[in-house]
Coordinates of C-alpha atoms in Angstrom, one line a residue:
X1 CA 102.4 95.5 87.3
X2 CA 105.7 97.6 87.0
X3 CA 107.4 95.0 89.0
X4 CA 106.4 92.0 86.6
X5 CA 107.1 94.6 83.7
X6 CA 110.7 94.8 84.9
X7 CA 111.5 91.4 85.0
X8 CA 113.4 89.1 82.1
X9 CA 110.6 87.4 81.7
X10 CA 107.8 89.8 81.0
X11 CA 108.7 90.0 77.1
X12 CA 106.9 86.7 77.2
X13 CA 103.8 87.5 78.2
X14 CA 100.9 88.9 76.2
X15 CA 98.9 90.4 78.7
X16 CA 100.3 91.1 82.1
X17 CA 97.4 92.0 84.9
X18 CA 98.1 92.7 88.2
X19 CA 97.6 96.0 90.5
X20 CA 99.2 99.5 89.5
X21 CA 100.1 102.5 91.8
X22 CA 100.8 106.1 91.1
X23 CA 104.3 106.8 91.8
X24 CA 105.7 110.5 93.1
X25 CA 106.7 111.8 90.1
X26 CA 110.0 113.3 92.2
X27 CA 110.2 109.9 95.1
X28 CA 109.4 107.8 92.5
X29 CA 107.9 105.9 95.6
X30 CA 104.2 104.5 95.3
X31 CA 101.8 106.7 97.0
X32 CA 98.0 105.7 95.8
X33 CA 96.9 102.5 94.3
X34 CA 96.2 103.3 90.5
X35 CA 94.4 100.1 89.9
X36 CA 93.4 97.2 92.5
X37 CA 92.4 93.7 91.7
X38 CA 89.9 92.2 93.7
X39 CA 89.2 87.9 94.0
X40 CA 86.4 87.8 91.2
X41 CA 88.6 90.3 88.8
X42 CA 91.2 87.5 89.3
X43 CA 89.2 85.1 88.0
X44 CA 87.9 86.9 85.5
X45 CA 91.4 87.3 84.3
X46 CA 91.8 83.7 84.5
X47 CA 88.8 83.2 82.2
X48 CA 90.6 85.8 79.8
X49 CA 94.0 84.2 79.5
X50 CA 92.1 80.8 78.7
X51 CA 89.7 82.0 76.1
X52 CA 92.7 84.7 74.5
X53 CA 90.1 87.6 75.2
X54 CA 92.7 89.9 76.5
X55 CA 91.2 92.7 75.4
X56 CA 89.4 93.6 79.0
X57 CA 86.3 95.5 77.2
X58 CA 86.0 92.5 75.8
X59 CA 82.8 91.5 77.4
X60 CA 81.0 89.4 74.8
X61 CA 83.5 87.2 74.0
X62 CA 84.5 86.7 76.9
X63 CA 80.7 85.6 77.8
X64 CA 80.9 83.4 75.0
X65 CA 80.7 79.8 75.1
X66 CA 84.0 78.5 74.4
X67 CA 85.1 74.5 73.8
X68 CA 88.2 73.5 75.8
X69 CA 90.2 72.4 72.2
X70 CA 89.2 76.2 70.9
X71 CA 90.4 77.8 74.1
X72 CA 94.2 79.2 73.9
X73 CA 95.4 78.0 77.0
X74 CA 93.7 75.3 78.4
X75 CA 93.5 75.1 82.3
X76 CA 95.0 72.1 82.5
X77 CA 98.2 74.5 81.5
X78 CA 97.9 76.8 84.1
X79 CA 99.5 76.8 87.4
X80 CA 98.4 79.7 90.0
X81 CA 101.0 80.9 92.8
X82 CA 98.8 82.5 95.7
X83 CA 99.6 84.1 99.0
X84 CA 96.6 85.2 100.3
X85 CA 93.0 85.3 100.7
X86 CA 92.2 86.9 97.4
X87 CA 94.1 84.0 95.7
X88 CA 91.8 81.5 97.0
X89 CA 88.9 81.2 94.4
X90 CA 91.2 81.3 91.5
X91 CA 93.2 78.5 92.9
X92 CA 90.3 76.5 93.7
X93 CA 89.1 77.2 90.1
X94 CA 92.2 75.9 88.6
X95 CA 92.2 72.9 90.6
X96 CA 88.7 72.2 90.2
X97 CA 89.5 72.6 85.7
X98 CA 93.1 70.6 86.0
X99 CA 95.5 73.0 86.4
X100 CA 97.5 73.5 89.0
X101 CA 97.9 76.0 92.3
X102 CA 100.3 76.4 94.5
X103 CA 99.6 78.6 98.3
X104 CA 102.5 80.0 99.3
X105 CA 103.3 81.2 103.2
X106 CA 105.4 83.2 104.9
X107 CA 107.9 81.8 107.5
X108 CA 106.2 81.0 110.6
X109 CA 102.5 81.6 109.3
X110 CA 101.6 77.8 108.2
X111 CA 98.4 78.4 110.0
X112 CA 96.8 80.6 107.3
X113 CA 96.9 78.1 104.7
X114 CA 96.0 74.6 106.5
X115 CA 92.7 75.2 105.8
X116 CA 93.2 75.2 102.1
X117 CA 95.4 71.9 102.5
X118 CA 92.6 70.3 104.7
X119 CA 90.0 71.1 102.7
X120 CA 91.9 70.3 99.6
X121 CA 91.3 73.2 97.9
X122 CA 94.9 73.6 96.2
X123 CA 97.7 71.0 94.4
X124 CA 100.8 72.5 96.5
X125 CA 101.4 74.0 99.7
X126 CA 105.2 75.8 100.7
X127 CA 106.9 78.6 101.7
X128 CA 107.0 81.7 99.9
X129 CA 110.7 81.5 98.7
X130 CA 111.8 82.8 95.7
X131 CA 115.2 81.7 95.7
X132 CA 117.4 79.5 93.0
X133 CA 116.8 75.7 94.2
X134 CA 113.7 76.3 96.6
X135 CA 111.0 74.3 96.7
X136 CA 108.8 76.5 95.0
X137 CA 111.0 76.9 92.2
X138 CA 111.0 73.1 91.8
X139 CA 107.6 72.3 91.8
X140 CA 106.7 74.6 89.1
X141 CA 110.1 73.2 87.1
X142 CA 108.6 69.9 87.8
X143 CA 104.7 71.3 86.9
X144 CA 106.0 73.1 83.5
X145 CA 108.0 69.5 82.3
X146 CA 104.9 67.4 83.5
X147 CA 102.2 69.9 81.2
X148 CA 104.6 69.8 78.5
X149 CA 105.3 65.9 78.2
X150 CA 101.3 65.7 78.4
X151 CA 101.0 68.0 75.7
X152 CA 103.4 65.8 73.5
X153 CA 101.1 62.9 74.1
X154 CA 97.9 64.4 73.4
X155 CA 98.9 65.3 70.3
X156 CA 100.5 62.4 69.4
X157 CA 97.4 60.8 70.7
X158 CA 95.5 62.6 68.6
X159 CA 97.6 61.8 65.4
X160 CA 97.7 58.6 66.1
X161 CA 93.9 58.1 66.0
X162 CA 93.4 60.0 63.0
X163 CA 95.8 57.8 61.1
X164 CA 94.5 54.7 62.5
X165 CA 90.9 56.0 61.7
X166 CA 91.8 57.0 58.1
X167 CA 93.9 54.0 57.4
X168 CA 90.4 51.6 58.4
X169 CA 88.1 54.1 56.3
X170 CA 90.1 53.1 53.1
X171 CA 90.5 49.4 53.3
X172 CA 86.5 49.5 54.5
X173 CA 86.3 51.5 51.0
X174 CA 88.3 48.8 49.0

């Protein structure tokens, strides 16, 4: 968590969840996990960010039924970056809902995520490079343009059909 909270991009986020350590106080080095995050608290988390329930004793809403226009992320505006096995169900999850996940692996260790290819259980398969101009950082470029010109059409789609629905409601009225 401290390493997402250090980044230029975490004033952006809500709600950041991820694992936390306890750090010597004189080392400042992690020496004992403080909190770990297992596959089915991912998913839970997933849940949360799509419903807004951030609030994590938040049980009943979270438990609640919840449209997909009343959620406040939908999933098809997700993407999920995994590297390993605990990753797995959320970025199934994701792709099974419409959004998007990406299995990363490390350089000379392709073999870990064929099965996830072969069985098509993700969107995107690469190396785990963070670098400017990798591939990962294209895709999700590419991913973040793709939800957002999507976005634009739904609601113009949806404008558009309430105009055209009002407009035939008031000459069916005259």
């Amino acid at each position: 968590k401290k390493i997402i909270e250090g980044t230029p991009i975490a004033k952006y986020f809500k709600k950041i969840y991820a694992c936390e350590y306890i750090y010597d106080e004189q080392t400042k080095e992690a020496i004992w996990p403080a909190m770990a995050i297992n596959y089915t608290q991912k998913t839970q988390y997933i849940f949360r960010i799509s419903k807004g329930t951030l609030d994590v004793t938040d049980e009943e809403k979270l438990n609640m039924e919840t449209p997909d226009q009343q959620r406040a992320i939908q999933y098809r505006n997700m993407i999920y970056i995994g590297d390993g096995l605990t990753d797995i169900p959320c970025m199934q999850l994701l792709k099974d809902k419409g959004g998007k996940s990406i299995a990363l692996y490390s350089s000379g260790n392709k073999h870990k995520v064929l099965p996830l290819v072969e069985d098509g259980r993700i969107n995107y398969v690469c190396l785990a490079d963070y670098s400017v101009n990798s591939t990962l950082e294209k895709i999700v470029k590419l991913m973040i343009e793709n939800m957002a010109i999507l976005e634009k059409l739904k609601e113009k789609e949806s404008r558009q059909i309430q105009i055209f629905l009002k407009e035939s409601n008031e000459k069916s009225e005259n």
